[in-house]
mmCIF file of C-alpha atoms (C1' of nucleotides) in Angstrom:
data_model
loop_
_atom_site.group_PDB
_atom_site.id
_atom_site.type_symbol
_atom_site.label_atom_id
_atom_site.label_comp_id
_atom_site.label_asym_id
_atom_site.label_seq_id
_atom_site.Cartn_x
_atom_site.Cartn_y
_atom_site.Cartn_z
ATOM 1 C CA MET A 1 0.000 0.000 0.000
ATOM 2 C CA LEU A 2 3.029 2.247 -0.034
ATOM 3 C CA HIS A 3 2.574 4.313 -3.114
ATOM 4 C CA ARG A 4 6.240 4.742 -3.653
ATOM 5 C CA ASP A 5 9.167 2.424 -3.321
ATOM 6 C CA TYR A 6 12.294 3.452 -1.601
ATOM 7 C CA PRO A 7 14.415 4.147 -4.639
ATOM 8 C CA GLY A 8 18.049 3.189 -4.603
ATOM 9 C CA GLN A 9 17.578 1.541 -1.252
ATOM 10 C CA ALA A 10 19.547 -1.635 -1.142
ATOM 11 C CA CYS A 11 19.138 -1.733 2.608
ATOM 12 C CA SER A 12 17.148 -4.619 4.010
ATOM 13 C CA ILE A 13 15.642 -2.425 6.668
ATOM 14 C CA ALA A 14 14.099 -0.374 3.893
ATOM 15 C CA ARG A 15 12.837 -3.507 2.195
ATOM 16 C CA SER A 16 11.324 -4.725 5.427
ATOM 17 C CA LEU A 17 9.615 -1.418 5.980
ATOM 18 C CA GLU A 18 8.171 -1.533 2.491
ATOM 19 C CA VAL A 19 6.218 -4.545 3.657
ATOM 20 C CA ILE A 20 5.474 -4.013 7.336
ATOM 21 C CA GLY A 21 6.610 -0.453 8.013
ATOM 22 C CA GLU A 22 3.207 1.025 7.940
ATOM 23 C CA ARG A 23 0.768 2.318 10.488
ATOM 24 C CA TRP A 24 -1.136 -0.901 11.126
ATOM 25 C CA SER A 25 0.653 -3.918 9.719
ATOM 26 C CA LEU A 26 2.832 -4.745 12.713
ATOM 27 C CA LEU A 27 -0.075 -4.271 15.098
ATOM 28 C CA ILE A 28 -2.143 -6.691 13.048
ATOM 29 C CA VAL A 29 0.708 -9.179 13.146
ATOM 30 C CA ARG A 30 0.948 -8.728 16.906
ATOM 31 C CA ASP A 31 -2.776 -9.292 17.336
ATOM 32 C CA VAL A 32 -2.738 -12.443 15.248
ATOM 33 C CA MET A 33 0.364 -13.656 17.062
ATOM 34 C CA ASN A 34 -1.474 -13.187 20.338
ATOM 35 C CA GLY A 35 -4.365 -15.301 19.183
ATOM 36 C CA ASN A 36 -6.730 -12.617 17.965
ATOM 37 C CA ARG A 37 -7.482 -14.286 14.648
ATOM 38 C CA ARG A 38 -10.788 -12.937 13.376
ATOM 39 C CA PHE A 39 -11.593 -9.893 11.341
ATOM 40 C CA SER A 40 -13.982 -8.345 13.816
ATOM 41 C CA GLY A 41 -11.757 -9.176 16.760
ATOM 42 C CA ILE A 42 -8.796 -7.423 15.203
ATOM 43 C CA GLN A 43 -10.973 -4.550 14.118
ATOM 44 C CA ALA A 44 -12.348 -4.040 17.621
ATOM 45 C CA SER A 45 -8.971 -4.437 19.280
ATOM 46 C CA LEU A 46 -7.164 -1.948 17.058
ATOM 47 C CA GLY A 47 -9.966 0.442 16.213
ATOM 48 C CA ILE A 48 -8.842 0.325 12.593
ATOM 49 C CA ALA A 49 -11.252 1.202 9.797
ATOM 50 C CA ARG A 50 -12.730 -1.946 8.280
ATOM 51 C CA ASN A 51 -11.761 -1.166 4.725
ATOM 52 C CA VAL A 52 -8.214 -0.446 5.794
ATOM 53 C CA LEU A 53 -8.059 -3.657 7.813
ATOM 54 C CA SER A 54 -9.343 -5.529 4.818
ATOM 55 C CA ALA A 55 -6.672 -3.994 2.591
ATOM 56 C CA ARG A 56 -3.912 -4.642 5.150
ATOM 57 C CA LEU A 57 -4.883 -8.271 5.627
ATOM 58 C CA GLN A 58 -4.911 -8.755 1.879
ATOM 59 C CA ARG A 59 -1.480 -7.221 1.598
ATOM 60 C CA LEU A 60 -0.117 -9.363 4.430
ATOM 61 C CA ILE A 61 -1.580 -12.426 2.721
ATOM 62 C CA ASP A 62 -0.032 -11.388 -0.601
ATOM 63 C CA GLU A 63 3.298 -11.019 1.159
ATOM 64 C CA ASP A 64 2.928 -14.467 2.679
ATOM 65 C CA ILE A 65 3.053 -13.114 6.210
ATOM 66 C CA ILE A 66 -0.495 -14.096 7.090
ATOM 67 C CA GLU A 67 -2.594 -17.016 5.932
ATOM 68 C CA ARG A 68 -6.397 -17.094 5.777
ATOM 69 C CA ARG A 69 -8.204 -20.295 6.657
ATOM 70 C CA ALA A 70 -11.932 -20.953 6.666
ATOM 71 C CA TYR A 71 -13.115 -22.334 9.994
ATOM 72 C CA GLN A 72 -16.592 -22.932 8.607
ATOM 73 C CA GLU A 73 -18.395 -22.785 5.294
ATOM 74 C CA SER A 74 -21.861 -21.410 4.659
ATOM 75 C CA PRO A 75 -21.625 -18.764 5.626
ATOM 76 C CA PRO A 76 -17.876 -18.650 4.988
ATOM 77 C CA ARG A 77 -16.013 -17.486 8.053
ATOM 78 C CA TYR A 78 -12.293 -17.074 8.291
ATOM 79 C CA GLU A 79 -9.420 -16.982 10.691
ATOM 80 C CA TYR A 80 -6.018 -15.501 10.090
ATOM 81 C CA PHE A 81 -2.789 -17.232 11.016
ATOM 82 C CA LEU A 82 0.836 -16.282 10.773
ATOM 83 C CA THR A 83 3.088 -18.063 8.330
ATOM 84 C CA GLU A 84 6.698 -18.844 9.190
ATOM 85 C CA LYS A 85 7.623 -15.524 7.648
ATOM 86 C CA GLY A 86 5.106 -13.813 9.904
ATOM 87 C CA LEU A 87 6.246 -15.673 13.002
ATOM 88 C CA ASP A 88 9.791 -14.589 12.225
ATOM 89 C CA LEU A 89 8.780 -10.996 12.880
ATOM 90 C CA TRP A 90 8.705 -11.924 16.549
ATOM 91 C CA PRO A 91 12.222 -10.685 17.361
ATOM 92 C CA ALA A 92 11.390 -7.303 15.841
ATOM 93 C CA LEU A 93 8.213 -7.130 17.919
ATOM 94 C CA MET A 94 10.133 -8.020 21.065
ATOM 95 C CA ALA A 95 12.657 -5.277 20.367
ATOM 96 C CA LEU A 96 9.975 -2.674 19.721
ATOM 97 C CA MET A 97 7.952 -3.750 22.737
ATOM 98 C CA HIS A 98 10.890 -3.481 25.088
ATOM 99 C CA TRP A 99 11.928 -0.160 23.633
ATOM 100 C CA GLY A 100 8.419 1.135 24.256
ATOM 101 C CA ASP A 101 8.417 -0.289 27.780
ATOM 102 C CA ARG A 102 11.677 1.422 28.483
ATOM 103 C CA TYR A 103 10.999 4.859 27.060
ATOM 104 C CA ASN A 104 7.231 5.242 26.977
ATOM 105 C CA PRO A 105 6.108 3.168 29.908
ATOM 106 C CA GLY A 106 2.537 3.175 31.064
ATOM 107 C CA PRO A 107 1.943 4.576 34.532
ATOM 108 C CA GLU A 108 1.798 1.099 36.052
ATOM 109 C CA GLY A 109 4.613 -0.537 34.142
ATOM 110 C CA PRO A 110 4.578 -2.717 31.042
ATOM 111 C CA PRO A 111 1.047 -3.676 29.971
ATOM 112 C CA MET A 112 2.255 -6.949 28.562
ATOM 113 C CA VAL A 113 5.106 -9.271 29.336
ATOM 114 C CA VAL A 114 6.253 -12.205 27.293
ATOM 115 C CA VAL A 115 7.231 -15.399 29.027
ATOM 116 C CA HIS A 116 9.109 -18.498 27.971
ATOM 117 C CA LYS A 117 6.599 -21.342 27.727
ATOM 118 C CA GLY A 118 9.246 -23.850 28.700
ATOM 119 C CA CYS A 119 10.479 -22.433 31.979
ATOM 120 C CA GLY A 120 8.197 -19.471 32.684
ATOM 121 C CA GLY A 121 11.069 -16.986 32.534
ATOM 122 C CA VAL A 122 10.640 -13.452 31.270
ATOM 123 C CA VAL A 123 11.748 -12.827 27.683
ATOM 124 C CA SER A 124 14.260 -10.030 27.068
ATOM 125 C CA ASP A 125 14.362 -7.439 24.306
ATOM 126 C CA ARG A 126 16.520 -9.827 22.294
ATOM 127 C CA GLY A 127 14.020 -12.635 22.597
ATOM 128 C CA ILE A 128 16.196 -14.451 25.085
ATOM 129 C CA CYS A 129 14.824 -16.110 28.209
ATOM 130 C CA GLU A 130 16.162 -14.289 31.246
ATOM 131 C CA SER A 131 15.840 -17.412 33.345
ATOM 132 C CA CYS A 132 17.384 -20.109 31.234
ATOM 133 C CA GLY A 133 19.276 -18.010 28.693
ATOM 134 C CA GLN A 134 17.850 -19.812 25.692
ATOM 135 C CA ILE A 135 17.433 -17.909 22.433
ATOM 136 C CA LEU A 136 13.718 -18.208 21.718
ATOM 137 C CA THR A 137 11.373 -17.988 18.772
ATOM 138 C CA ALA A 138 7.702 -17.026 18.560
ATOM 139 C CA ARG A 139 6.612 -20.594 19.252
ATOM 140 C CA ASP A 140 8.567 -20.763 22.491
ATOM 141 C CA ALA A 141 6.853 -17.793 24.054
ATOM 142 C CA ARG A 142 3.473 -16.481 25.019
ATOM 143 C CA ALA A 143 2.177 -13.072 26.013
ATOM 144 C CA ALA A 144 0.667 -12.421 29.418
ATOM 145 C CA PRO A 145 -0.809 -9.316 31.039
ATOM 146 C CA GLY A 146 1.841 -7.275 32.798
ATOM 147 C CA PRO A 147 1.642 -4.883 35.761
ATOM 148 C CA GLY A 148 0.237 -2.084 33.586
ATOM 149 C CA ALA A 149 -2.491 -4.235 32.080
ATOM 150 C CA ALA A 150 -5.167 -2.845 34.392
ATOM 151 C CA VAL A 151 -4.938 0.468 32.570
ATOM 152 C CA TYR A 152 -6.469 -1.158 29.523
ATOM 153 C CA ASP A 153 -9.552 0.975 29.276
ATOM 154 C CA GLY A 154 -12.638 -1.122 29.213
ATOM 155 C CA LEU A 155 -11.575 -3.718 26.689
ATOM 156 C CA PRO A 156 -11.071 -7.182 28.096
ATOM 157 C CA PHE A 157 -7.631 -8.550 27.505
ATOM 158 C CA SER A 158 -7.351 -10.322 24.185
ATOM 159 C CA PRO A 159 -7.382 -14.090 24.058
ATOM 160 C CA PHE A 160 -3.754 -14.910 24.513
ATOM 161 C CA ALA A 161 -4.028 -18.602 23.837
ATOM 162 C CA ALA A 162 -1.001 -18.567 21.567
ATOM 163 C CA ARG A 163 -2.168 -21.745 19.850
ATOM 164 C CA ARG A 164 0.963 -23.746 19.069
ATOM 165 C CA MET B 1 2.825 13.061 12.631
ATOM 166 C CA LEU B 2 0.281 10.348 13.134
ATOM 167 C CA HIS B 3 -2.966 12.193 13.087
ATOM 168 C CA ARG B 4 -4.649 9.728 15.345
ATOM 169 C CA ASP B 5 -3.452 7.889 18.361
ATOM 170 C CA TYR B 6 -4.041 4.238 18.810
ATOM 171 C CA PRO B 7 -6.959 4.409 21.164
ATOM 172 C CA GLY B 8 -7.212 1.962 24.003
ATOM 173 C CA GLN B 9 -3.833 0.586 23.099
ATOM 174 C CA ALA B 10 -1.930 -0.204 26.225
ATOM 175 C CA CYS B 11 0.518 -2.235 24.182
ATOM 176 C CA SER B 12 4.063 -0.956 24.088
ATOM 177 C CA ILE B 13 4.454 -2.016 20.504
ATOM 178 C CA ALA B 14 1.660 0.394 19.640
ATOM 179 C CA ARG B 15 3.309 3.115 21.666
ATOM 180 C CA SER B 16 6.606 2.526 19.926
ATOM 181 C CA LEU B 17 4.952 2.659 16.549
ATOM 182 C CA GLU B 18 3.296 5.940 17.435
ATOM 183 C CA VAL B 19 6.778 7.378 17.583
ATOM 184 C CA ILE B 20 8.833 5.511 14.999
ATOM 185 C CA GLY B 21 6.292 3.397 13.142
ATOM 186 C CA GLU B 22 6.072 5.620 10.187
ATOM 187 C CA ARG B 23 7.325 5.541 6.658
ATOM 188 C CA TRP B 24 10.635 7.336 7.186
ATOM 189 C CA SER B 25 11.522 7.587 10.848
ATOM 190 C CA LEU B 26 13.376 4.311 11.217
ATOM 191 C CA LEU B 27 15.259 4.870 7.983
ATOM 192 C CA ILE B 28 16.386 8.256 9.240
ATOM 193 C CA VAL B 29 17.516 6.659 12.489
ATOM 194 C CA ARG B 30 19.394 4.028 10.516
ATOM 195 C CA ASP B 31 21.111 6.671 8.388
ATOM 196 C CA VAL B 32 22.163 8.686 11.399
ATOM 197 C CA MET B 33 23.323 5.541 13.149
ATOM 198 C CA ASN B 34 25.483 4.749 10.139
ATOM 199 C CA GLY B 35 27.126 8.136 10.299
ATOM 200 C CA ASN B 36 25.038 10.026 7.766
ATOM 201 C CA ARG B 37 24.464 13.053 9.962
ATOM 202 C CA ARG B 38 23.580 15.976 7.756
ATOM 203 C CA PHE B 39 20.290 17.122 6.348
ATOM 204 C CA SER B 40 21.318 16.965 2.727
ATOM 205 C CA GLY B 41 23.118 13.670 3.185
ATOM 206 C CA ILE B 42 20.053 12.028 4.621
ATOM 207 C CA GLN B 43 17.838 13.628 2.024
ATOM 208 C CA ALA B 44 19.993 12.366 -0.834
ATOM 209 C CA SER B 45 20.384 8.918 0.657
ATOM 210 C CA LEU B 46 16.676 8.353 1.284
ATOM 211 C CA GLY B 47 15.157 10.410 -1.504
ATOM 212 C CA ILE B 48 12.731 11.839 1.029
ATOM 213 C CA ALA B 49 11.017 15.166 0.387
ATOM 214 C CA ARG B 50 12.821 17.956 2.168
ATOM 215 C CA ASN B 51 9.812 19.269 4.018
ATOM 216 C CA VAL B 52 8.972 15.793 5.215
ATOM 217 C CA LEU B 53 12.549 15.195 6.327
ATOM 218 C CA SER B 54 12.443 18.481 8.164
ATOM 219 C CA ALA B 55 9.226 17.508 9.936
ATOM 220 C CA ARG B 56 10.519 14.013 10.792
ATOM 221 C CA LEU B 57 13.776 15.304 12.216
ATOM 222 C CA GLN B 58 11.860 17.786 14.320
ATOM 223 C CA ARG B 59 9.603 15.046 15.598
ATOM 224 C CA LEU B 60 12.557 12.765 16.363
ATOM 225 C CA ILE B 61 14.193 15.640 18.219
ATOM 226 C CA ASP B 62 10.987 16.322 20.153
ATOM 227 C CA GLU B 63 10.878 12.647 21.080
ATOM 228 C CA ASP B 64 14.476 12.787 22.255
ATOM 229 C CA ILE B 65 15.587 10.179 19.756
ATOM 230 C CA ILE B 66 17.816 12.504 17.781
ATOM 231 C CA GLU B 67 19.851 15.488 18.873
ATOM 232 C CA ARG B 68 20.839 18.437 16.703
ATOM 233 C CA ARG B 69 24.246 20.006 17.157
ATOM 234 C CA ALA B 70 25.772 22.946 15.294
ATOM 235 C CA TYR B 71 29.143 22.053 13.843
ATOM 236 C CA GLN B 72 29.729 25.634 12.743
ATOM 237 C CA GLU B 73 28.084 28.998 13.136
ATOM 238 C CA SER B 74 27.698 31.653 10.464
ATOM 239 C CA PRO B 75 26.256 30.200 8.520
ATOM 240 C CA PRO B 76 24.721 27.847 11.045
ATOM 241 C CA ARG B 77 25.199 24.247 9.993
ATOM 242 C CA TYR B 78 23.974 21.264 11.880
ATOM 243 C CA GLU B 79 24.595 17.603 12.411
ATOM 244 C CA TYR B 80 22.194 15.083 13.845
ATOM 245 C CA PHE B 81 23.166 12.516 16.439
ATOM 246 C CA LEU B 82 21.325 9.731 18.148
ATOM 247 C CA THR B 83 20.554 10.009 21.831
ATOM 248 C CA GLU B 84 20.670 6.953 24.083
ATOM 249 C CA LYS B 85 17.005 6.427 23.317
ATOM 250 C CA GLY B 86 17.792 6.509 19.614
ATOM 251 C CA LEU B 87 20.757 4.162 19.950
ATOM 252 C CA ASP B 88 18.508 1.744 21.799
ATOM 253 C CA LEU B 89 16.518 1.239 18.627
ATOM 254 C CA TRP B 90 19.463 -0.778 17.346
ATOM 255 C CA PRO B 91 18.059 -4.206 18.327
ATOM 256 C CA ALA B 92 14.841 -3.427 16.459
ATOM 257 C CA LEU B 93 16.849 -2.388 13.402
ATOM 258 C CA MET B 94 18.906 -5.580 13.587
ATOM 259 C CA ALA B 95 15.752 -7.672 13.741
ATOM 260 C CA LEU B 96 14.142 -5.893 10.808
ATOM 261 C CA MET B 97 17.337 -6.008 8.773
ATOM 262 C CA HIS B 98 17.776 -9.727 9.240
ATOM 263 C CA TRP B 99 14.123 -10.375 8.521
ATOM 264 C CA GLY B 100 14.519 -8.460 5.270
ATOM 265 C CA ASP B 101 17.716 -10.322 4.425
ATOM 266 C CA ARG B 102 15.975 -13.593 4.998
ATOM 267 C CA TYR B 103 12.734 -13.011 3.130
ATOM 268 C CA ASN B 104 13.432 -10.246 0.633
ATOM 269 C CA PRO B 105 17.061 -10.748 -0.189
ATOM 270 C CA GLY B 106 18.756 -8.805 -2.918
ATOM 271 C CA PRO B 107 19.977 -10.846 -5.859
ATOM 272 C CA GLU B 108 23.540 -10.864 -4.527
ATOM 273 C CA GLY B 109 22.817 -11.404 -0.861
ATOM 274 C CA PRO B 110 22.584 -8.929 1.996
ATOM 275 C CA PRO B 111 23.601 -5.403 0.988
ATOM 276 C CA MET B 112 24.845 -4.644 4.448
ATOM 277 C CA VAL B 113 26.263 -6.696 7.247
ATOM 278 C CA VAL B 114 26.888 -5.578 10.780
ATOM 279 C CA VAL B 115 30.055 -6.633 12.514
ATOM 280 C CA HIS B 116 31.214 -6.636 16.112
ATOM 281 C CA LYS B 117 33.859 -3.941 16.469
ATOM 282 C CA GLY B 118 35.609 -5.935 19.150
ATOM 283 C CA CYS B 119 36.199 -9.232 17.409
ATOM 284 C CA GLY B 120 35.047 -8.670 13.840
ATOM 285 C CA GLY B 121 32.328 -11.303 14.101
ATOM 286 C CA VAL B 122 29.048 -11.032 12.253
ATOM 287 C CA VAL B 123 26.094 -9.788 14.297
ATOM 288 C CA SER B 124 22.947 -11.929 14.379
ATOM 289 C CA ASP B 125 19.302 -10.886 14.192
ATOM 290 C CA ARG B 126 19.266 -10.685 17.982
ATOM 291 C CA GLY B 127 22.233 -8.347 18.064
ATOM 292 C CA ILE B 128 24.508 -11.084 19.283
ATOM 293 C CA CYS B 129 28.016 -11.613 17.963
ATOM 294 C CA GLU B 130 28.154 -14.928 16.148
ATOM 295 C CA SER B 131 31.846 -15.271 16.871
ATOM 296 C CA CYS B 132 32.155 -14.460 20.530
ATOM 297 C CA GLY B 133 28.528 -14.774 21.629
ATOM 298 C CA GLN B 134 28.423 -11.427 23.341
ATOM 299 C CA ILE B 135 25.131 -9.519 23.488
ATOM 300 C CA LEU B 136 25.915 -6.247 21.788
ATOM 301 C CA THR B 137 24.594 -2.706 21.671
ATOM 302 C CA ALA B 138 24.750 -0.076 18.939
ATOM 303 C CA ARG B 139 28.120 1.154 20.172
ATOM 304 C CA ASP B 140 29.697 -2.284 19.878
ATOM 305 C CA ALA B 141 28.912 -2.703 16.215
ATOM 306 C CA ARG B 142 29.435 -1.099 12.871
ATOM 307 C CA ALA B 143 27.857 -1.554 9.486
ATOM 308 C CA ALA B 144 29.842 -2.688 6.490
ATOM 309 C CA PRO B 145 28.961 -3.348 2.860
ATOM 310 C CA GLY B 146 27.767 -6.898 2.339
ATOM 311 C CA PRO B 147 27.854 -9.152 -0.737
ATOM 312 C CA GLY B 148 24.844 -7.417 -2.262
ATOM 313 C CA ALA B 149 26.256 -3.948 -1.825
ATOM 314 C CA ALA B 150 27.338 -3.692 -5.456
ATOM 315 C CA VAL B 151 23.700 -3.443 -6.473
ATOM 316 C CA TYR B 152 23.539 -0.024 -4.873
ATOM 317 C CA ASP B 153 22.677 2.012 -7.922
ATOM 318 C CA GLY B 154 25.126 4.785 -8.394
ATOM 319 C CA LEU B 155 25.195 6.159 -4.902
ATOM 320 C CA PRO B 156 28.452 5.693 -3.084
ATOM 321 C CA PHE B 157 28.128 3.765 0.105
ATOM 322 C CA SER B 158 27.313 6.029 2.995
ATOM 323 C CA PRO B 159 30.042 7.006 5.406
ATOM 324 C CA PHE B 160 29.884 4.199 7.908
ATOM 325 C CA ALA B 161 32.236 5.695 10.435
ATOM 326 C CA ALA B 162 29.934 4.888 13.293
ATOM 327 C CA ARG B 163 31.517 7.602 15.402
ATOM 328 C CA ARG B 164 31.510 6.306 18.963
ATOM 329 C "C1'" DC C 1 29.267 39.850 -9.059
ATOM 330 C "C1'" DG C 2 27.153 35.766 -10.002
ATOM 331 C "C1'" DA C 3 26.907 30.802 -8.997
ATOM 332 C "C1'" DC C 4 26.910 27.312 -5.558
ATOM 333 C "C1'" DT C 5 26.099 25.056 -0.918
ATOM 334 C "C1'" DT C 6 23.528 24.108 3.265
ATOM 335 C "C1'" DG C 7 19.421 23.995 5.590
ATOM 336 C "C1'" DG C 8 15.498 24.771 5.389
ATOM 337 C "C1'" DT C 9 9.973 26.902 4.433
ATOM 338 C "C1'" DT C 10 5.807 27.569 1.549
ATOM 339 C "C1'" DG C 11 2.090 26.183 -1.718
ATOM 340 C "C1'" DC C 12 -0.116 23.046 -4.564
ATOM 341 C "C1'" DT C 13 -1.716 18.499 -5.836
ATOM 342 C "C1'" DT C 14 -2.508 13.777 -5.143
ATOM 343 C "C1'" DG C 15 -3.364 9.677 -2.786
ATOM 344 C "C1'" DA C 16 -4.082 7.054 1.411
ATOM 345 C "C1'" DT C 17 -6.926 6.981 5.621
ATOM 346 C "C1'" DG C 18 -11.079 7.384 8.612
ATOM 347 C "C1'" DC C 19 -15.914 7.128 8.843
ATOM 348 C "C1'" DA C 20 -20.412 5.721 7.860
ATOM 349 C "C1'" DA C 21 -23.614 3.231 5.125
ATOM 350 C "C1'" DC C 22 -24.673 -0.789 2.694
ATOM 351 C "C1'" DC C 23 -24.458 -5.774 1.183
ATOM 352 C "C1'" DT C 24 -24.704 -10.926 1.611
ATOM 353 C "C1'" DT C 25 -25.302 -15.243 3.794
ATOM 354 C "C1'" DG C 26 -26.789 -17.533 7.478
ATOM 355 C "C1'" DT C 27 -28.655 -18.220 12.533
ATOM 356 C "C1'" DG C 28 -31.536 -17.263 16.562
ATOM 357 C "C1'" DT C 29 -36.171 -15.675 18.536
ATOM 358 C "C1'" DG C 30 -40.979 -14.779 19.330
ATOM 359 C "C1'" DC D 1 -42.695 -16.634 9.247
ATOM 360 C "C1'" DA D 2 -40.939 -12.069 10.179
ATOM 361 C "C1'" DC D 3 -37.366 -9.645 12.237
ATOM 362 C "C1'" DA D 4 -33.093 -8.789 14.279
ATOM 363 C "C1'" DC D 5 -28.372 -9.844 14.545
ATOM 364 C "C1'" DA D 6 -23.524 -11.544 13.423
ATOM 365 C "C1'" DA D 7 -19.403 -12.107 10.422
ATOM 366 C "C1'" DG D 8 -16.923 -10.434 6.870
ATOM 367 C "C1'" DG D 9 -16.573 -7.621 4.026
ATOM 368 C "C1'" DT D 10 -17.321 -3.400 -0.155
ATOM 369 C "C1'" DT D 11 -18.444 1.341 -1.570
ATOM 370 C "C1'" DG D 12 -18.496 6.429 -1.381
ATOM 371 C "C1'" DC D 13 -17.159 10.603 0.502
ATOM 372 C "C1'" DA D 14 -14.281 13.988 3.118
ATOM 373 C "C1'" DT D 15 -9.948 15.012 5.093
ATOM 374 C "C1'" DC D 16 -5.211 14.974 6.074
ATOM 375 C "C1'" DA D 17 -0.531 13.999 5.181
ATOM 376 C "C1'" DA D 18 3.045 13.029 1.694
ATOM 377 C "C1'" DG D 19 5.469 14.222 -2.637
ATOM 378 C "C1'" DC D 20 7.123 17.773 -5.672
ATOM 379 C "C1'" DA D 21 8.865 22.032 -7.017
ATOM 380 C "C1'" DA D 22 9.878 26.674 -6.168
ATOM 381 C "C1'" DC D 23 11.683 29.950 -3.172
ATOM 382 C "C1'" DC D 24 14.533 31.991 0.657
ATOM 383 C "C1'" DA D 25 18.681 33.330 3.390
ATOM 384 C "C1'" DA D 26 23.391 33.410 4.803
ATOM 385 C "C1'" DG D 27 27.760 32.657 3.532
ATOM 386 C "C1'" DT D 28 31.665 31.196 0.319
ATOM 387 C "C1'" DC D 29 34.078 30.378 -4.045
ATOM 388 C "C1'" DG D 30 35.887 31.743 -8.661
#
DNA sequence: CGACTTGGTTGCTTGATGCAACCTTGTGTG
DNA sequence: CACACAAGGTTGCATCAAGCAACCAAGTCG
């Protein structure tokens, strides 16, 4: 949806941003990663316009970051899942989340923490378990409400059942 | 410059994206991190409109990510430097760069690699030195042209003297 | 004395975004 | 059986930000 490529940019950061460096894409990926898999769920959680969400999902599907699967037919209803490529955005999300926690913290502390499924340890900005030191991937971790989660205004916390 | 906040978003990823999740901001940070410190240098390197660059730099300064210092007076001339907060975006840049290298590689391989100043080892997507295993920060690393750097069309490679 | 450099600002146009309304297929409810 | 409601969109319109080009100002070079 970027109407202009980054000309002369051989940098991979630029190429990454062409795909996910846009107002909503990473937040959609985060939602899906956290188990919020349906159109209306994502729409409600982010407050994104429906047409824009539709366009973003289509773009993420085109880029093979998200996959759409029907969970019933007649009427057709869909869920969105991350592909491997999408799951591999996890380290970038961890880095951005920790940067936000550090420099723009909520009044009560981080609203969300990520924990290592294996040992329950907290995951660092590098996606490393602070308890056991293992270098993790998206599948090894799950999100959980943090100290600042109470600030969440009205909305119940998203379903964090990080299915597989 | 986002004309709308992410309402009800307690997530730190959302808060980070409010600040740097925008078409150019991260690329500007990357340029400055790589030693491209002047207005016209950044403008030429990114091909960004001058008014937009001006607005972005001002926003990054307001957010305490970038600092502006005069390197001469009469006529006043400025250079831009990263603050600690700006330097701490390095892990996110590493993650995005490696994701791009992995999934949208240039024809010749990665255009840029990042190496550990201390031991010369290659830096991983987590900002860890693959030779010595140390967890690095922006100050421990420098960028260098990678195998795909030749593709860079015309422009000389930016000055990578990652000054302190 | 005119051209060039750096570091911008101003105005205009275009295109992406937000918002609201509508559509379609099916299910629940009285 | 009529009506409302839900999921998952599409369409149309208004607005706001981004791109582009021109201009400005202070100083320096030939």
